[in-house]
Amino acid sequence: MSPAVPSWPGVAASAALVVLTVVVARRGRLGLTRDITVAALRAALQLTAVGAVLLLVFRHTGLAGALGWLALMVLVAGRMAARRTGALPGTFRTATAAIAVGTTASMGVLLVLGIIATQPRVVIPVGGMVVAGAMGATDLALIRLYDEVRTARPAIEARLSLGLAAGDAFAPHRCVIVRTALLPVLDSARTLGVIALPGAMTGLILAGVDPLTAIRYQIVVTYMLLAAACLAAVVAVRLSERALFDDAHRLRPLPGRRPSS
Amino acid sequence: MTFPTGTPAFTLEQVVVRRGGSVLLDGVSCRIPGAACTTVLGPSGAGKSTLLRLLNRLEEPTRGTVSYRGGPLPGWDVLALRRQVTLVAQQPVLLTGTVRDELRAGRRHLSGARLAELLERVRLPAGYLGHATADLSGGEAQRVCLARALAVEPRVLLLDEPTAALDATVTAAVERLVRELADDGVTLVLVSHDTGQARRLSDLVLVLEDGRLVEQGPAGRIGRLREGA
Ligand SMILES: Nc1ncnc2c1ncn2[C@@H]1O[C@H](COP(=O)(O)OP(=O)(O)OP(=O)(O)O)[C@@H](O)[C@H]1O
Ligand SMILES: [Mg+2]
């Protein structure tokens, strides 16, 4: 019988799928042969490198190493989220802070309450999901914020003209932005298990854990993603607001156009 | 509430506003009297809206100073200033779902009687309180925005082309309201394209062209108003 997790020869054999893709691409004259080959090799090399580093961290560094790894991921995620919405001032700092707050709070609760183990082999993958969730929400919040400020400037200035403080004048827009940022997490929580088996659960089932145990993990993952996304979105909007308004409760002019993703 | 007659509400000294590469206002100096009606006239793009936005600090001068009641604007608490000096923008923007909520946008607690009175002042029937703001016509929206500004009981009302979207009858009604307010001691600064309106309403006319103040004085002494007469 074949193993639940592929062996190295098995992985090598799976390259047949890449060959199949290349053949199809050539037949269809898609001009993608090079791209497909590079992407496939790159995926293998990147994952091997990450696997090796993770092995080192798991074996030798303990919780401190795991947290260091997470901090690095937060920085990378901050950069990614900021790159998509660079037109707003100070986005890298804003995005990084938002993701850091979302991640710290979620992971903090999981670790302090002893819900998950403090071993790197648990903290790193779970933390990775949290960072990715926080990043997605931050990303959406910043994109929506930019559009909102562009289109709603007259409404914001109308509220300011009535003597409302910047925070109050922006409040309805803040709600819209945070709601938008949370939609994907809420949607996926709603359809969980119905449309697709979520990643964490799939992984556990593949590794031989029985479904009723696997869902325990998935429930925790869902809750922690909700918290991380919500906190990250709120922090991203709040911090951006400081850059959007000046001391005289005036909406600053927005720089140029949003760079496309 | 009222200003001693003759005291300027605003004083502008050598005000320059530059945005990007362009000069929106170029060395504007003038006094805007309190408890009176001042009209800013000029062709499109002359800088009229910019001048109005300076007065409640939605815009900051690049150079020069703007003073309100003798004190430079940056010395005022800006939120308190905007409750005294309220702007109604050129394009009406509705902020809420119903007319009732709209009137409460700047001041949360308004009695039913006060709400009805506000609508009456802008010549809208009291039955409009429950109307959805999305259903208002352009002219009705403009008047609801005016009533919303009146709700905060400002000392100074800045009106950017308040009658542009209104027909002759309603224009006459809003003009009467403007005169009433000025007589009650409210300071009015309004932007207009309409020389006839400037003549009917204003104690002082400022004429802007290309960011410069080219003429100022009582309506009767403005050259281009006489030409139009
Ligand atoms: N942020 C900005 N950056 C550059 N130019 C601007 C900016 N805002 C306004 N302008 C330009 O400054 C000029 C004056 O604008 P303003 O809105 O004050 O004109 P206006 O006299 O009110 O015109 P209208 O009668 O059409 O409303 C216009 O040419 C406008 O295009
Ligand atoms: Mg204008």
Coordinates of C-alpha atoms and ligand atoms in Angstrom, one line a residue:
Chain A
M1 CA 0.0 0.0 0.0
S2 CA 1.2 3.5 -0.7
P3 CA 2.1 5.8 2.2
A4 CA -0.2 8.6 3.4
V5 CA 2.6 11.1 2.8
P6 CA 4.5 10.7 -0.5
S7 CA 8.1 9.3 -0.4
W8 CA 10.9 11.1 -2.3
P9 CA 10.7 8.7 -5.2
G10 CA 7.0 9.5 -5.2
V11 CA 7.7 13.2 -5.4
A12 CA 10.1 12.6 -8.3
A13 CA 7.4 10.6 -10.0
S14 CA 4.9 13.4 -9.5
A15 CA 7.1 15.5 -11.9
A16 CA 5.3 13.5 -14.6
L17 CA 2.4 15.9 -14.0
V18 CA 4.8 18.8 -14.9
V19 CA 5.8 17.0 -18.0
L20 CA 2.1 16.5 -18.9
T21 CA 1.5 20.2 -18.4
V22 CA 4.4 21.1 -20.6
V23 CA 3.2 18.7 -23.3
V24 CA -0.3 20.2 -23.2
A25 CA 1.2 23.7 -23.3
R26 CA 3.3 22.9 -26.3
R27 CA 0.5 21.3 -28.2
G28 CA -1.7 24.3 -27.6
R29 CA 1.2 26.6 -28.5
L30 CA 0.6 28.5 -25.3
G31 CA 4.2 29.8 -25.2
L32 CA 4.3 28.8 -21.5
T33 CA 6.9 26.0 -21.5
R34 CA 9.6 28.1 -19.9
D35 CA 7.2 29.7 -17.3
I36 CA 5.9 26.3 -16.3
T37 CA 9.3 24.7 -15.9
V38 CA 10.7 27.6 -13.9
A39 CA 7.6 27.8 -11.7
A40 CA 7.8 24.0 -11.0
L41 CA 11.5 24.1 -10.2
R42 CA 11.1 27.2 -8.1
A43 CA 8.3 25.7 -6.1
A44 CA 10.5 22.6 -5.4
L45 CA 13.6 24.6 -4.4
Q46 CA 11.8 27.2 -2.3
L47 CA 9.9 24.5 -0.4
T48 CA 13.1 22.4 0.1
A49 CA 14.9 25.4 1.5
V50 CA 11.9 26.3 3.8
G51 CA 11.7 22.7 4.9
A52 CA 15.4 22.6 5.8
V53 CA 15.2 25.9 7.7
L54 CA 12.1 24.7 9.5
L55 CA 13.8 21.5 10.5
L56 CA 16.7 23.5 12.0
V57 CA 14.2 25.7 13.9
F58 CA 12.2 22.8 15.1
R59 CA 15.3 20.9 16.4
H60 CA 17.4 23.6 17.8
T61 CA 15.7 26.9 18.6
G62 CA 12.5 26.2 20.6
L63 CA 9.8 28.8 21.1
A64 CA 12.1 31.8 20.7
G65 CA 13.1 30.7 17.2
A66 CA 9.5 30.1 16.3
L67 CA 8.5 33.6 17.4
G68 CA 11.5 35.0 15.4
W69 CA 10.3 33.2 12.4
L70 CA 6.8 34.6 12.8
A71 CA 8.2 38.1 13.2
L72 CA 10.0 37.7 9.9
M73 CA 6.8 36.5 8.3
V74 CA 4.9 39.6 9.7
L75 CA 7.5 41.9 8.0
V76 CA 7.3 40.1 4.7
A77 CA 3.5 40.2 4.9
G78 CA 3.6 43.9 5.7
R79 CA 5.6 44.5 2.6
M80 CA 3.3 42.6 0.5
A81 CA 0.2 44.4 1.7
A82 CA 1.9 47.8 1.5
R83 CA 3.1 47.2 -2.1
R84 CA -0.4 47.0 -3.4
T85 CA -1.5 50.2 -1.8
G86 CA 1.7 52.3 -1.8
A87 CA -0.1 55.5 -2.7
L88 CA -1.2 56.1 0.9
P89 CA 1.5 57.6 3.1
G90 CA 3.3 55.3 5.5
T91 CA 1.6 52.1 4.3
F92 CA 4.5 49.8 5.1
R93 CA 4.5 50.8 8.8
T94 CA 0.7 50.8 8.9
A95 CA 0.4 47.3 7.3
T96 CA 3.1 45.8 9.3
A97 CA 1.7 47.1 12.6
A98 CA -1.8 45.9 11.7
I99 CA -0.6 42.4 10.9
A100 CA 1.6 42.4 14.0
V101 CA -1.3 43.3 16.2
G102 CA -3.7 40.8 14.7
T103 CA -1.1 38.0 14.9
T104 CA 0.1 38.8 18.4
A105 CA -3.4 38.9 19.8
S106 CA -4.5 35.7 18.2
M107 CA -1.4 33.8 18.9
G108 CA -1.2 35.3 22.4
V109 CA -4.6 33.9 23.3
L110 CA -3.9 30.5 21.8
L111 CA -0.6 30.2 23.7
V112 CA -1.5 31.8 27.0
L113 CA -4.7 29.8 27.4
G114 CA -2.7 26.6 26.4
I115 CA -4.9 25.9 23.5
I116 CA -2.0 25.0 21.3
A117 CA 1.5 23.7 22.2
T118 CA 4.4 26.0 22.5
Q119 CA 6.5 23.8 20.2
P120 CA 7.9 25.4 17.0
R121 CA 6.3 22.6 14.9
V122 CA 2.9 23.9 16.1
V123 CA 3.5 27.6 16.5
I124 CA 5.0 28.1 13.1
P125 CA 2.3 26.6 10.9
V126 CA -0.5 27.9 13.0
G127 CA 1.2 31.3 13.1
G128 CA 1.7 31.2 9.4
M129 CA -2.1 30.8 8.9
V130 CA -2.7 33.7 11.3
V131 CA -0.2 36.0 9.5
A132 CA -1.7 35.2 6.1
G133 CA -5.2 35.9 7.4
A134 CA -4.2 39.2 9.0
M135 CA -2.4 40.1 5.7
G136 CA -5.5 39.4 3.6
A137 CA -7.6 41.6 5.8
T138 CA -5.1 44.4 5.9
D139 CA -4.7 44.2 2.2
L140 CA -8.4 44.5 1.5
A141 CA -8.8 47.2 4.2
L142 CA -6.1 49.4 2.6
I143 CA -7.4 49.0 -0.9
R144 CA -11.0 49.8 0.1
L145 CA -9.8 52.7 2.2
Y146 CA -8.1 54.3 -0.7
D147 CA -11.1 54.0 -2.9
E148 CA -13.4 55.2 -0.1
V149 CA -11.3 58.3 0.5
R150 CA -11.2 59.1 -3.2
T151 CA -15.0 58.8 -3.8
A152 CA -16.3 59.9 -0.4
R153 CA -14.2 63.1 0.0
P154 CA -17.2 65.4 -0.5
A155 CA -19.2 63.5 2.2
I156 CA -16.2 63.5 4.6
E157 CA -15.7 67.2 4.1
A158 CA -19.5 67.8 4.5
R159 CA -19.3 66.2 8.0
L160 CA -16.1 68.2 8.8
S161 CA -17.9 71.4 7.8
L162 CA -20.6 70.7 10.4
G163 CA -17.9 70.7 13.0
L164 CA -17.4 66.9 13.4
A165 CA -14.0 65.7 14.4
A166 CA -11.9 63.8 11.9
G167 CA -12.6 60.4 13.6
D168 CA -16.4 61.1 13.7
A169 CA -16.5 62.3 10.1
F170 CA -14.7 59.1 9.0
A171 CA -16.7 56.7 11.2
P172 CA -19.3 55.6 8.6
H173 CA -16.5 54.9 6.1
R174 CA -14.4 53.1 8.7
C175 CA -17.4 50.7 9.1
V176 CA -17.7 50.1 5.4
I177 CA -13.9 49.4 5.1
V178 CA -13.7 47.0 8.0
R179 CA -16.8 45.1 6.8
T180 CA -15.3 44.7 3.3
A181 CA -12.1 43.5 4.8
L182 CA -13.9 40.9 6.8
L183 CA -16.2 39.5 4.1
P184 CA -13.8 36.8 2.9
V185 CA -13.1 35.4 6.4
L186 CA -16.8 35.5 7.2
D187 CA -17.8 33.9 4.0
S188 CA -15.3 31.1 4.4
A189 CA -16.4 30.6 8.0
R190 CA -19.9 30.2 6.7
T191 CA -19.2 27.7 4.0
L192 CA -16.6 25.8 6.0
G193 CA -16.5 22.1 5.3
V194 CA -19.5 22.4 2.9
I195 CA -17.8 23.6 -0.2
A196 CA -14.2 22.6 0.4
L197 CA -12.3 21.0 3.3
P198 CA -10.2 23.7 4.7
G199 CA -6.4 23.4 4.6
A200 CA -5.5 22.7 8.2
M201 CA -8.2 19.9 8.4
T202 CA -7.1 18.5 5.1
G203 CA -3.5 18.3 6.2
L204 CA -4.4 16.5 9.5
I205 CA -6.7 14.0 7.7
L206 CA -3.9 13.3 5.2
A207 CA -1.5 12.7 8.0
G208 CA -3.8 10.1 9.5
V209 CA -5.7 12.0 12.1
D210 CA -9.4 11.0 12.4
P211 CA -11.9 13.6 11.2
L212 CA -13.5 14.4 14.6
T213 CA -10.0 15.3 15.9
A214 CA -9.2 17.3 12.8
I215 CA -12.3 19.5 13.1
R216 CA -11.2 20.5 16.6
Y217 CA -8.2 22.1 15.0
Q218 CA -10.3 23.6 12.3
I219 CA -12.7 25.3 14.7
V220 CA -9.8 26.9 16.6
V221 CA -8.2 28.0 13.3
T222 CA -11.5 29.6 12.2
Y223 CA -11.9 31.6 15.4
M224 CA -8.3 32.7 15.4
L225 CA -8.5 33.8 11.7
L226 CA -11.6 35.9 12.5
A227 CA -9.9 37.6 15.4
A228 CA -6.7 38.2 13.5
A229 CA -8.5 39.6 10.5
C230 CA -10.8 41.8 12.5
L231 CA -8.0 43.3 14.6
A232 CA -5.7 43.8 11.7
A233 CA -8.4 45.6 9.6
V234 CA -9.4 47.9 12.5
V235 CA -5.7 48.7 13.3
A236 CA -5.0 49.3 9.6
V237 CA -7.9 51.7 9.2
R238 CA -7.2 53.5 12.5
L239 CA -3.5 54.0 11.7
S240 CA -4.3 55.2 8.1
E241 CA -6.7 57.7 9.5
R242 CA -3.9 59.5 11.2
A243 CA -2.1 59.9 7.9
L244 CA -5.3 60.9 6.1
F245 CA -6.2 63.8 8.3
D246 CA -4.0 66.6 9.6
D247 CA -4.0 68.4 13.0
A248 CA -6.7 70.8 11.8
H249 CA -9.1 67.9 11.1
R250 CA -8.6 68.4 7.4
L251 CA -8.6 65.5 4.8
R252 CA -5.2 65.7 3.1
P253 CA -5.0 65.5 -0.6
L254 CA -4.3 61.9 -1.7
P255 CA -1.2 61.4 -3.7
G256 CA -1.6 60.2 -7.3
R257 CA -3.3 57.0 -8.3
R258 CA -3.1 53.7 -6.7
P259 CA -0.4 51.5 -8.2
S260 CA -2.0 48.4 -9.7
S261 CA -1.2 45.1 -8.0
Chain B
M1 CA -24.6 86.2 18.6
T2 CA -24.3 89.3 16.4
F3 CA -21.3 91.3 15.4
P4 CA -21.1 95.0 16.1
T5 CA -21.8 96.5 12.7
G6 CA -18.7 97.4 10.8
T7 CA -16.4 94.9 12.5
P8 CA -15.0 92.5 10.0
A9 CA -15.8 88.9 10.5
F10 CA -12.9 87.8 8.4
T11 CA -9.7 89.6 7.3
L12 CA -7.5 88.1 4.6
E13 CA -4.0 89.4 4.1
Q14 CA -2.0 88.6 1.0
V15 CA -3.4 85.1 0.9
V16 CA -1.8 82.8 -1.7
V17 CA -3.1 79.2 -2.3
R18 CA -1.0 77.0 -4.4
R19 CA -1.9 73.4 -5.2
G20 CA 0.3 71.2 -7.3
G21 CA 1.8 73.5 -9.9
S22 CA -1.2 75.9 -10.1
V23 CA -2.0 79.1 -8.2
L24 CA -5.6 79.0 -7.0
L25 CA -5.5 82.3 -5.1
D26 CA -2.9 84.9 -5.7
G27 CA -2.3 87.6 -3.1
V28 CA -5.9 88.2 -2.0
S29 CA -6.5 90.8 0.7
C30 CA -9.9 91.9 1.9
R31 CA -12.3 92.3 4.8
I32 CA -15.6 90.4 5.1
P33 CA -18.0 92.3 7.3
G34 CA -19.9 90.6 10.1
A35 CA -23.7 90.5 10.2
A36 CA -23.9 91.2 6.5
C37 CA -24.1 89.4 3.2
T38 CA -21.0 89.3 1.0
T39 CA -21.1 87.8 -2.4
V40 CA -18.0 86.4 -4.2
L41 CA -18.5 86.7 -7.9
G42 CA -16.3 85.6 -10.8
P43 CA -16.1 83.2 -13.7
S44 CA -15.7 79.5 -13.4
G45 CA -12.3 78.4 -12.1
A46 CA -11.6 81.9 -10.6
G47 CA -11.0 80.5 -7.1
K48 CA -14.3 81.3 -5.5
S49 CA -14.8 77.9 -3.8
T50 CA -11.2 77.9 -2.7
L51 CA -11.7 81.2 -1.0
L52 CA -14.8 79.9 0.8
R53 CA -13.0 76.8 2.0
L54 CA -10.3 78.9 3.5
L55 CA -12.7 80.5 5.8
N56 CA -13.6 77.3 7.7
R57 CA -10.1 75.8 7.3
L58 CA -11.0 73.1 4.9
E59 CA -8.1 74.7 2.9
E60 CA -4.9 76.1 4.3
P61 CA -3.2 79.2 2.7
T62 CA 0.2 78.6 1.3
R63 CA 1.1 82.1 2.3
G64 CA -0.6 85.0 4.0
T65 CA -3.1 85.0 6.9
V66 CA -6.8 84.6 7.4
S67 CA -8.3 86.0 10.6
Y68 CA -11.7 85.5 12.1
R69 CA -13.0 88.1 14.6
G70 CA -9.5 89.5 14.9
G71 CA -7.7 86.2 15.6
P72 CA -5.7 84.2 13.0
L73 CA -7.6 81.0 12.1
P74 CA -4.9 78.6 13.4
G75 CA -5.3 80.1 16.8
W76 CA -8.9 78.9 17.0
D77 CA -10.0 75.5 18.0
V78 CA -10.9 74.2 14.6
L79 CA -13.9 72.2 15.6
A80 CA -15.4 75.1 17.5
L81 CA -14.6 77.3 14.6
R82 CA -16.4 75.0 12.1
R83 CA -19.5 75.0 14.4
Q84 CA -19.5 78.8 14.1
V85 CA -18.5 79.0 10.5
T86 CA -20.4 76.4 8.5
L87 CA -20.0 75.6 4.9
V88 CA -22.6 74.4 2.4
A89 CA -20.8 72.9 -0.5
Q90 CA -21.4 73.6 -4.2
Q91 CA -22.5 70.0 -4.8
P92 CA -25.1 68.8 -2.3
V93 CA -23.9 65.7 -0.5
L94 CA -26.5 63.8 1.6
L95 CA -25.0 61.8 4.4
T96 CA -27.8 59.7 5.8
G97 CA -31.0 57.8 4.8
T98 CA -33.8 60.1 5.7
V99 CA -34.3 63.9 5.8
R100 CA -34.8 63.7 9.6
D101 CA -31.4 62.0 10.1
E102 CA -29.8 64.4 7.7
L103 CA -30.9 67.5 9.7
R104 CA -29.4 65.8 12.8
A105 CA -26.0 65.1 11.1
G106 CA -24.3 68.0 12.7
R107 CA -26.4 68.3 15.9
R108 CA -27.8 65.1 17.2
H109 CA -30.5 66.4 19.5
L110 CA -33.2 68.4 17.7
S111 CA -36.8 68.6 18.8
G112 CA -39.6 67.8 16.5
A113 CA -40.6 71.5 16.5
R114 CA -37.1 72.5 15.6
L115 CA -36.9 70.0 12.7
A116 CA -40.2 71.3 11.3
E117 CA -39.0 74.9 11.6
L118 CA -35.7 74.1 9.8
L119 CA -37.7 72.6 6.9
E120 CA -40.0 75.6 6.8
R121 CA -37.1 78.0 6.6
V122 CA -35.9 76.3 3.4
R123 CA -39.4 76.1 2.1
L124 CA -39.9 72.3 2.3
P125 CA -43.1 70.8 3.7
A126 CA -42.8 69.3 7.2
G127 CA -44.0 65.9 5.7
Y128 CA -40.5 65.7 4.1
L129 CA -38.9 64.6 7.5
G130 CA -39.6 61.0 6.8
H131 CA -38.6 61.1 3.1
A132 CA -35.6 59.0 1.9
T133 CA -32.8 61.3 1.0
A134 CA -32.1 59.2 -2.1
D135 CA -35.5 60.4 -3.6
L136 CA -34.8 64.1 -3.2
S137 CA -34.5 66.2 -6.4
G138 CA -31.3 68.2 -6.8
G139 CA -32.9 71.4 -5.6
E140 CA -34.5 69.7 -2.6
A141 CA -31.2 68.1 -1.7
Q142 CA -29.5 71.5 -1.9
R143 CA -32.1 72.9 0.5
V144 CA -31.8 70.0 2.9
C145 CA -28.1 70.6 3.0
L146 CA -28.8 74.3 3.8
A147 CA -31.2 73.3 6.6
R148 CA -28.6 70.8 8.0
A149 CA -26.2 73.7 8.2
L150 CA -28.7 76.0 9.9
A151 CA -29.3 73.2 12.5
V152 CA -25.9 73.9 14.1
E153 CA -26.9 77.6 14.5
P154 CA -23.7 79.0 12.9
R155 CA -22.7 82.6 13.2
V156 CA -21.3 82.5 9.7
L157 CA -22.8 80.6 6.8
L158 CA -20.7 80.0 3.8
L159 CA -22.9 79.1 0.8
D160 CA -21.3 77.9 -2.4
E161 CA -23.7 78.7 -5.2
P162 CA -26.8 77.9 -3.1
T163 CA -29.3 78.6 -5.9
A164 CA -27.6 77.0 -8.8
A165 CA -29.9 74.0 -8.9
L166 CA -33.1 75.9 -8.0
D167 CA -35.9 77.3 -10.1
A168 CA -37.0 80.9 -10.0
T169 CA -39.6 80.5 -7.3
V170 CA -37.4 78.6 -4.9
T171 CA -34.4 80.8 -5.7
A172 CA -36.5 83.8 -4.6
A173 CA -37.4 82.0 -1.4
V174 CA -33.8 81.1 -0.6
E175 CA -32.8 84.7 -1.3
R176 CA -35.4 85.9 1.1
L177 CA -34.0 83.4 3.7
V178 CA -30.5 84.7 3.1
R179 CA -31.7 88.3 3.7
E180 CA -33.6 87.3 6.8
L181 CA -30.5 85.6 8.2
A182 CA -28.3 88.6 7.5
D183 CA -30.9 90.8 9.2
D184 CA -30.9 88.4 12.2
G185 CA -27.1 89.1 12.5
V186 CA -25.8 86.0 10.8
T187 CA -22.8 86.6 8.6
L188 CA -23.3 85.3 5.1
V189 CA -20.7 84.7 2.5
L190 CA -22.0 83.3 -0.7
V191 CA -20.6 82.4 -4.1
S192 CA -22.6 83.3 -7.1
H193 CA -22.3 83.5 -10.9
D194 CA -25.4 85.6 -11.0
T195 CA -24.8 89.4 -11.0
G196 CA -28.5 90.1 -10.4
Q197 CA -28.4 88.0 -7.3
A198 CA -25.3 89.7 -6.1
R199 CA -27.0 93.1 -6.5
R200 CA -30.2 92.0 -4.8
L201 CA -28.6 90.4 -1.8
S202 CA -25.2 91.7 -0.9
D203 CA -23.8 94.5 1.2
L204 CA -20.4 93.8 -0.3
V205 CA -19.3 92.2 -3.5
L206 CA -15.8 90.6 -4.1
V207 CA -14.9 89.9 -7.7
L208 CA -12.4 87.2 -8.3
E209 CA -10.7 86.5 -11.7
D210 CA -8.0 84.0 -12.1
G211 CA -7.2 83.8 -8.4
R212 CA -6.9 87.6 -8.1
L213 CA -9.3 90.0 -6.3
V214 CA -10.0 92.4 -9.2
E215 CA -12.8 94.5 -7.6
Q216 CA -14.5 94.9 -4.3
G217 CA -17.1 97.3 -2.9
P218 CA -20.8 97.7 -2.3
A219 CA -22.9 96.2 -5.0
G220 CA -23.8 99.6 -6.4
R221 CA -20.2 100.5 -7.1
I222 CA -19.1 97.3 -8.9
G223 CA -18.4 98.2 -12.5
R224 CA -19.5 94.9 -13.9
L225 CA -22.7 94.9 -12.0
R226 CA -23.6 98.3 -13.5
E227 CA -22.8 97.0 -17.0
G228 CA -25.2 94.2 -16.5
A229 CA -27.9 96.5 -15.1
Ligands
LIG1 N1 -6.3 70.5 -5.4 C1 -6.2 71.2 -6.5 N2 -5.0 71.1 -7.3 C2 -4.9 71.8 -8.4 N3 -5.8 72.6 -8.9 C3 -7.0 72.8 -8.2 C4 -7.2 72.0 -7.0 N4 -8.4 72.4 -6.6 C5 -8.9 73.3 -7.5 N5 -8.1 73.5 -8.4 C6 -8.2 74.5 -9.6 O1 -8.2 75.8 -9.0 C7 -9.1 76.6 -9.8 C8 -10.0 77.3 -8.8 O2 -10.9 76.3 -8.3 P1 -12.3 76.8 -7.5 O3 -13.0 75.5 -7.3 O4 -11.9 77.6 -6.4 O5 -13.0 77.6 -8.7 P2 -14.5 78.3 -8.6 O6 -14.3 79.8 -8.8 O7 -15.2 77.9 -7.4 O8 -15.1 77.7 -10.0 P3 -16.6 77.2 -10.3 O9 -17.4 78.5 -10.4 O10 -16.5 76.5 -11.5 O11 -17.1 76.4 -9.1 C9 -9.8 75.7 -10.8 O12 -9.1 76.0 -12.0 C10 -9.5 74.3 -10.3 O13 -9.4 73.4 -11.4
MG2 MG -16.8 76.6 -7.1

